[in-house]
Coordinates of C-alpha atoms in Angstrom, one line a residue:
M1 CA -9.8 -4.0 -52.2
N2 CA -11.1 -8.2 -52.7
R3 CA -11.6 -9.7 -50.2
L4 CA -8.8 -11.5 -49.4
R5 CA -6.3 -9.3 -49.2
L6 CA -8.6 -7.4 -46.5
L7 CA -8.8 -10.3 -44.3
L8 CA -4.6 -10.7 -44.1
V9 CA -4.7 -7.0 -43.3
I10 CA -7.2 -7.5 -40.2
V11 CA -4.9 -10.8 -39.4
L12 CA -1.8 -8.7 -39.5
A13 CA -3.8 -5.9 -37.2
C14 CA -5.1 -8.2 -34.8
H15 CA -1.6 -10.4 -34.1
I16 CA -0.1 -7.0 -33.5
S17 CA -2.5 -6.7 -30.5
E18 CA -0.8 -9.6 -28.7
A19 CA 2.1 -7.3 -26.9
K20 CA 1.7 -6.4 -23.8
A21 CA 1.3 -3.2 -23.5
I22 CA -0.1 0.6 -21.9
A23 CA -1.9 2.6 -23.5
L24 CA -2.1 6.7 -23.4
W25 CA -5.1 8.1 -24.5
N26 CA -6.0 11.7 -24.7
Y27 CA -8.8 13.0 -25.5
H28 CA -8.1 16.6 -25.5
S29 CA -11.6 18.2 -25.4
S30 CA -12.9 15.9 -22.7
S31 CA -13.8 17.5 -19.1
Q32 CA -12.4 14.2 -17.3
T33 CA -9.9 13.7 -15.8
Q34 CA -7.1 11.3 -17.5
A35 CA -4.8 8.5 -16.2
R36 CA -2.9 6.7 -17.4
V37 CA -3.5 3.4 -19.2
G38 CA -2.1 -0.3 -19.2
M39 CA -2.8 -3.2 -21.3
M40 CA -2.0 -6.9 -20.7
T41 CA -3.6 -10.2 -22.0
R42 CA -4.4 -13.4 -20.8
S43 CA -4.4 -16.7 -22.7
F44 CA -7.7 -18.1 -20.2
T45 CA -9.6 -20.4 -21.2
D46 CA -13.0 -22.0 -20.7
E47 CA -12.6 -25.8 -19.4
K48 CA -16.0 -26.2 -19.5
R49 CA -16.0 -26.4 -23.5
K50 CA -13.7 -27.5 -26.4
N51 CA -12.4 -25.3 -29.2
W52 CA -13.5 -26.1 -32.1
Q53 CA -11.4 -29.1 -33.3
G54 CA -12.7 -30.4 -30.1
T55 CA -8.8 -31.1 -28.9
A56 CA -8.5 -28.3 -26.2
P57 CA -10.3 -26.5 -24.1
R58 CA -12.2 -23.1 -26.4
P59 CA -9.5 -20.8 -25.8
L60 CA -10.2 -16.8 -25.1
K61 CA -7.6 -14.0 -25.4
T62 CA -8.0 -11.6 -23.7
A63 CA -6.7 -8.0 -23.9
I64 CA -7.5 -5.9 -20.5
W65 CA -7.2 -1.9 -19.9
Y66 CA -7.0 0.0 -16.7
P67 CA -5.7 3.1 -15.1
A68 CA -2.0 2.1 -14.9
A69 CA 0.6 4.1 -12.5
A70 CA 2.3 7.0 -13.9
T71 CA 5.4 5.5 -13.5
A72 CA 6.2 3.0 -16.9
I73 CA 7.9 4.4 -19.1
K74 CA 8.9 1.8 -21.8
E75 CA 6.5 2.9 -24.9
E76 CA 5.8 0.3 -28.0
T77 CA 3.6 0.9 -31.2
I78 CA 0.4 -0.5 -31.3
F79 CA -0.8 0.1 -35.3
G80 CA 2.1 1.5 -36.1
G81 CA 4.5 0.5 -38.8
L82 CA 5.6 1.2 -42.2
P83 CA 2.6 4.0 -43.4
E84 CA 2.4 2.9 -47.1
K85 CA 1.6 -0.7 -45.5
E86 CA -0.4 -0.1 -41.8
V87 CA -4.2 0.8 -42.2
F88 CA -5.2 1.3 -38.3
A89 CA -4.5 4.9 -36.7
P90 CA -0.8 4.6 -34.5
I91 CA -1.3 4.0 -30.5
T92 CA 1.5 4.2 -28.2
V93 CA 2.4 2.0 -25.8
A94 CA 4.3 0.7 -23.1
P95 CA 4.5 -3.3 -21.7
D96 CA 3.0 -4.2 -18.8
A97 CA 2.5 -1.5 -15.8
E98 CA 1.3 -1.3 -12.4
I99 CA -1.8 -1.3 -11.8
S100 CA -2.8 2.2 -10.6
R101 CA -3.6 2.8 -6.5
A102 CA -5.1 6.0 -6.8
S103 CA -8.5 3.9 -5.9
Q104 CA -8.6 0.2 -4.3
K105 CA -11.0 -1.2 -6.8
Y106 CA -12.1 0.0 -9.8
P107 CA -15.2 -1.1 -12.1
L108 CA -15.4 -3.5 -14.5
I109 CA -16.5 -3.3 -18.5
L110 CA -16.8 -6.5 -20.9
L111 CA -16.5 -6.4 -24.8
S112 CA -17.8 -8.1 -27.2
H113 CA -16.4 -7.6 -31.1
G114 CA -18.9 -7.8 -34.0
T115 CA -18.6 -10.9 -36.8
G116 CA -14.9 -11.9 -37.9
G117 CA -13.4 -8.7 -35.5
S118 CA -11.3 -8.9 -33.0
A119 CA -10.6 -7.1 -29.4
L120 CA -8.1 -4.1 -30.9
M121 CA -11.1 -3.4 -32.9
L122 CA -13.2 -1.9 -30.0
M123 CA -9.7 -1.0 -28.4
W124 CA -11.1 2.9 -28.5
L125 CA -13.8 2.4 -26.1
G126 CA -11.4 0.3 -23.8
Y127 CA -9.0 3.3 -23.4
Y128 CA -11.4 5.4 -23.5
L129 CA -13.3 4.2 -20.2
A130 CA -9.8 2.8 -18.4
S131 CA -8.3 6.2 -18.7
R132 CA -11.1 7.1 -16.9
G133 CA -10.9 4.6 -14.1
Y134 CA -12.3 1.3 -15.3
I135 CA -10.7 -2.3 -15.8
V136 CA -12.2 -3.3 -19.4
A137 CA -11.8 -6.7 -21.1
A138 CA -11.9 -7.6 -24.4
V139 CA -12.4 -10.8 -25.3
N140 CA -11.3 -12.3 -29.0
H141 CA -14.2 -14.8 -29.3
H142 CA -12.7 -18.1 -30.4
G143 CA -13.5 -19.2 -34.2
N144 CA -15.3 -15.2 -35.1
T145 CA -12.2 -13.3 -34.8
A146 CA -9.7 -12.0 -37.3
A147 CA -7.1 -12.5 -34.2
E148 CA -6.9 -17.0 -34.8
R149 CA -5.3 -18.1 -38.0
E150 CA -8.5 -20.4 -38.8
R151 CA -12.1 -19.1 -38.7
T152 CA -15.0 -21.6 -37.8
A153 CA -18.0 -22.2 -39.5
Q154 CA -19.3 -23.4 -35.9
D155 CA -19.1 -20.2 -34.2
F156 CA -20.1 -18.1 -37.3
M157 CA -23.7 -20.0 -37.2
L158 CA -24.1 -20.6 -33.0
Y159 CA -23.8 -17.0 -32.1
W160 CA -24.9 -18.1 -28.4
E161 CA -21.1 -19.6 -27.6
R162 CA -20.4 -15.8 -27.1
A163 CA -21.9 -14.8 -24.1
R164 CA -20.7 -17.9 -22.3
D165 CA -17.2 -16.7 -23.3
L166 CA -18.2 -13.6 -21.1
T167 CA -19.7 -15.5 -18.5
A168 CA -15.8 -17.9 -18.1
V169 CA -13.7 -14.3 -19.0
L170 CA -15.3 -12.7 -16.2
D171 CA -15.3 -15.8 -13.6
K172 CA -11.1 -16.3 -15.0
L173 CA -10.8 -12.5 -14.3
L174 CA -12.1 -12.5 -10.7
A175 CA -9.7 -14.8 -10.0
D176 CA -7.1 -13.5 -11.7
P177 CA -3.5 -12.7 -9.0
V178 CA -3.7 -8.8 -10.6
F179 CA -7.2 -8.4 -11.4
G180 CA -9.4 -9.7 -9.4
A181 CA -8.8 -8.3 -5.9
R182 CA -9.5 -4.9 -8.0
I183 CA -12.2 -5.3 -9.4
D184 CA -15.1 -3.7 -7.9
R185 CA -17.7 -6.6 -8.1
D186 CA -20.8 -4.3 -7.8
R187 CA -20.0 -2.3 -10.9
I188 CA -19.8 -5.3 -13.0
G189 CA -21.1 -4.2 -17.4
A190 CA -20.9 -4.9 -20.6
A191 CA -20.5 -3.4 -24.2
G192 CA -20.5 -5.1 -27.9
F193 CA -20.6 -4.5 -31.8
S194 CA -22.2 -5.7 -34.2
L195 CA -22.9 -9.1 -33.6
G196 CA -21.1 -7.9 -29.8
G197 CA -24.0 -6.0 -29.5
Y198 CA -26.1 -9.3 -29.4
T199 CA -24.5 -10.5 -27.2
V200 CA -24.4 -8.6 -24.1
I201 CA -28.1 -8.1 -24.8
S202 CA -28.0 -12.3 -24.1
M203 CA -25.9 -11.1 -21.4
A204 CA -28.5 -9.3 -19.8
G205 CA -31.0 -12.2 -20.3
G206 CA -32.4 -11.7 -23.6
V207 CA -33.4 -15.0 -24.9
F208 CA -32.7 -15.8 -28.3
S209 CA -35.2 -18.1 -31.1
P210 CA -34.1 -19.7 -33.5
Q211 CA -36.7 -20.5 -34.8
E212 CA -38.1 -16.8 -34.6
F213 CA -34.8 -15.7 -36.9
E214 CA -35.5 -18.2 -39.2
A215 CA -38.7 -16.9 -39.8
F216 CA -37.8 -13.4 -39.8
C217 CA -35.1 -14.4 -43.1
R218 CA -38.1 -16.5 -44.8
S219 CA -40.1 -13.0 -44.8
T220 CA -40.0 -10.4 -46.9
R221 CA -38.5 -8.1 -43.9
R222 CA -35.1 -10.1 -44.0
D223 CA -31.9 -8.1 -43.1
F224 CA -28.7 -8.2 -44.2
T225 CA -27.9 -10.0 -41.7
C226 CA -29.9 -13.0 -43.0
E227 CA -27.2 -13.2 -45.5
P228 CA -23.7 -14.9 -45.1
Q229 CA -21.6 -12.6 -43.9
P230 CA -18.5 -11.5 -46.5
E231 CA -15.4 -12.5 -43.2
F232 CA -16.9 -16.4 -43.9
P233 CA -19.3 -16.3 -47.2
D234 CA -19.2 -20.3 -46.8
A235 CA -20.0 -20.5 -43.1
P236 CA -23.3 -22.0 -43.9
A237 CA -23.4 -24.4 -46.6
L238 CA -20.2 -25.6 -44.4
F239 CA -22.7 -25.6 -41.0
E240 CA -25.3 -27.6 -42.4
K241 CA -23.3 -30.3 -42.9
L242 CA -21.5 -30.1 -39.7
K243 CA -25.2 -30.2 -37.9
K244 CA -24.7 -34.1 -39.1
S245 CA -21.7 -34.4 -38.2
D246 CA -20.1 -32.5 -35.2
P247 CA -21.1 -34.1 -31.7
V248 CA -19.7 -30.5 -30.4
V249 CA -22.0 -28.3 -32.6
Q250 CA -24.6 -30.9 -31.6
E251 CA -23.8 -30.1 -28.4
S252 CA -24.1 -26.6 -28.8
L253 CA -27.4 -26.5 -30.5
R254 CA -29.0 -28.0 -27.7
H255 CA -28.6 -25.4 -26.0
A256 CA -29.3 -22.5 -28.7
A257 CA -33.1 -21.5 -26.6
D258 CA -31.3 -21.3 -23.0
S259 CA -30.8 -18.3 -21.2
F260 CA -27.1 -16.7 -20.7
L261 CA -27.9 -14.2 -18.4
D262 CA -25.6 -13.3 -15.7
K263 CA -26.6 -11.5 -13.0
R264 CA -23.9 -10.2 -12.4
I265 CA -24.0 -7.9 -15.1
K266 CA -25.5 -4.2 -14.5
R267 CA -25.5 -2.5 -17.0
V268 CA -25.2 -3.3 -20.4
F269 CA -24.3 -0.7 -23.7
A270 CA -25.2 -2.1 -27.3
I271 CA -23.7 -0.2 -30.3
A272 CA -25.3 -1.3 -33.6
P273 CA -26.7 -4.9 -32.4
A274 CA -27.5 -7.4 -35.0
L275 CA -29.7 -10.6 -35.2
G276 CA -32.4 -7.9 -33.3
S277 CA -35.2 -10.0 -35.1
G278 CA -34.1 -13.4 -33.5
F279 CA -36.1 -12.2 -30.0
T280 CA -39.3 -11.8 -29.5
K281 CA -40.8 -9.2 -27.7
A282 CA -41.2 -12.2 -24.4
G283 CA -37.9 -13.2 -25.3
L284 CA -36.6 -9.6 -24.4
S285 CA -38.7 -8.7 -21.9
K286 CA -36.7 -11.0 -19.5
I287 CA -34.0 -8.2 -19.1
K288 CA -34.4 -6.3 -15.8
I289 CA -31.1 -4.4 -16.0
P290 CA -30.7 -1.0 -18.0
V291 CA -29.2 -0.5 -21.0
F292 CA -28.3 1.4 -23.8
I293 CA -28.4 1.8 -27.0
V294 CA -26.8 3.5 -29.8
I295 CA -27.0 2.8 -33.7
G296 CA -25.6 5.4 -36.9
Q297 CA -28.6 6.0 -39.1
A298 CA -27.0 5.1 -42.0
D299 CA -26.6 1.4 -41.1
K300 CA -27.4 -1.2 -44.0
V301 CA -25.2 -4.5 -42.0
A302 CA -28.1 -4.6 -39.1
P303 CA -30.4 -1.6 -40.1
L304 CA -31.6 0.3 -37.4
A305 CA -36.1 -0.7 -37.9
T306 CA -34.4 -4.8 -37.5
N307 CA -32.7 -4.5 -35.0
A308 CA -31.9 -1.3 -32.6
Q309 CA -35.5 -0.1 -32.8
L310 CA -37.1 -3.3 -32.3
Y311 CA -34.5 -4.0 -29.4
A312 CA -35.4 -0.7 -27.8
S313 CA -38.9 -1.2 -28.1
H314 CA -38.5 -4.2 -26.3
I315 CA -37.0 -4.1 -24.0
K316 CA -38.5 -1.9 -21.2
G317 CA -36.9 1.5 -20.1
A318 CA -34.3 1.4 -22.7
R319 CA -32.1 3.7 -23.9
L320 CA -31.8 4.6 -28.0
T321 CA -29.1 7.1 -29.3
I322 CA -29.6 7.3 -33.7
L323 CA -26.6 9.4 -35.0
P324 CA -27.7 11.2 -37.6
G325 CA -26.4 11.3 -40.9
E326 CA -24.0 9.6 -43.0
I327 CA -23.0 7.7 -40.0
G328 CA -22.5 3.6 -41.2
H329 CA -22.3 0.2 -39.2
Y330 CA -18.2 0.6 -39.5
T331 CA -18.1 3.8 -38.2
F332 CA -17.7 1.7 -35.0
L333 CA -14.2 -0.3 -35.8
A334 CA -10.8 1.4 -35.2
E335 CA -9.8 4.5 -36.4
C336 CA -8.4 4.3 -39.9
N337 CA -5.0 6.0 -41.5
P338 CA -5.1 7.7 -44.6
H339 CA -3.6 4.5 -46.3
G340 CA -6.5 2.6 -44.5
K341 CA -9.0 4.8 -46.2
A342 CA -8.2 4.7 -49.8
V343 CA -7.0 0.8 -49.5
L344 CA -10.0 -0.9 -47.4
D345 CA -13.4 -0.2 -47.6
I346 CA -14.1 -0.5 -43.4
C347 CA -12.5 2.5 -42.9
R348 CA -14.6 4.6 -46.0
D349 CA -17.1 6.8 -43.4
G350 CA -18.6 9.6 -45.4
A351 CA -17.5 12.4 -46.6
A352 CA -18.4 14.6 -43.7
I353 CA -17.7 11.7 -40.8
D354 CA -14.9 11.8 -38.9
R355 CA -14.9 8.4 -37.1
A356 CA -12.6 9.2 -34.2
K357 CA -15.0 12.1 -33.4
V358 CA -17.9 9.6 -33.7
H359 CA -15.5 7.4 -30.6
Q360 CA -15.3 9.8 -28.9
Q361 CA -19.1 11.2 -28.3
V362 CA -20.5 7.5 -28.2
A363 CA -17.1 6.8 -25.6
Q364 CA -18.6 9.5 -23.8
L365 CA -22.5 8.2 -24.0
A366 CA -20.8 5.2 -22.3
F367 CA -18.8 6.1 -20.3
E368 CA -21.7 8.4 -18.8
F369 CA -24.1 5.8 -18.7
F370 CA -22.1 3.0 -16.8
E371 CA -21.8 6.7 -14.4
Q372 CA -24.9 6.7 -13.9
G373 CA -25.8 3.5 -13.0
W374 CA -22.5 3.2 -10.0
A375 CA -23.8 6.0 -8.5
N376 CA -27.5 5.4 -9.0
K377 CA -26.2 2.4 -6.2

């Protein structure tokens, strides 16, 4: 399938996610009691930063999943178009519902998607956690998301702006009239996939070094993370021009080696994290909170040795789980239907891989990791 068609399909899918919803997700093999799940969206902005066009505050469109009261009855479908047009597995949803009163407060998990992705691509994890008593918020990273019509070279290259996105979303959520009072401020964590994995590790206190990453990419050890990414292959060349002329880019570059530690984050779960070779041992030794890392053994996009394994070896106490066999990078994206598997490369896993079961396994690992943290408070 050509690249343009791929992007159009993902953009269409992400625009469907803008509906406000309540989701019903049921993993029959799980032992936990499951709640109905609500979903809302928020059009947050960060007034401290401008959008990449320099014309308005930075947008932070956010999807929020949460335990919903059992009274919601209206249903809609996300990823539920005609079989010959839709590529992702359908999920039944219903518009805005009241938050469940089963608990006065709930733990909060922030989610960060991968390069060129969207909040919707991590819906499987958001729903799983929400059905088990969590509020989960996933932001669409401005300029680096298929949920926007325009992608920018800036956000494909200025990686550190993503951690600031999550901190700004957290500020907004804690002040939100619906969710703010229902969030347990002592039980806040973050999870991310691919570049989102890097993002949450930065929020944990890891300090990225552009110079370290550039040196790695000049070496014989360079990996796929050094290459122009297929979601926007022209980004590096365009960015070189912007570095000389764009004041918003120049301001961001001055903060490239800053710490983006958010002390409100108590635990971090990173799925196939990228950019591991942009961190020194000293830069990762600053992390003092628990970190759990999971990756597929067959990942060729963010290879184990130069990413997940490197993170795990330098973060004190980090736990690393390697899923064996043919589990690759894109196995952690949304589940695809048969048509999607026929037409989209990102939908195709190894013949022995059941993406839904992998999602369930990883979501359960995340749930247990976060629960362990709250139990040990």
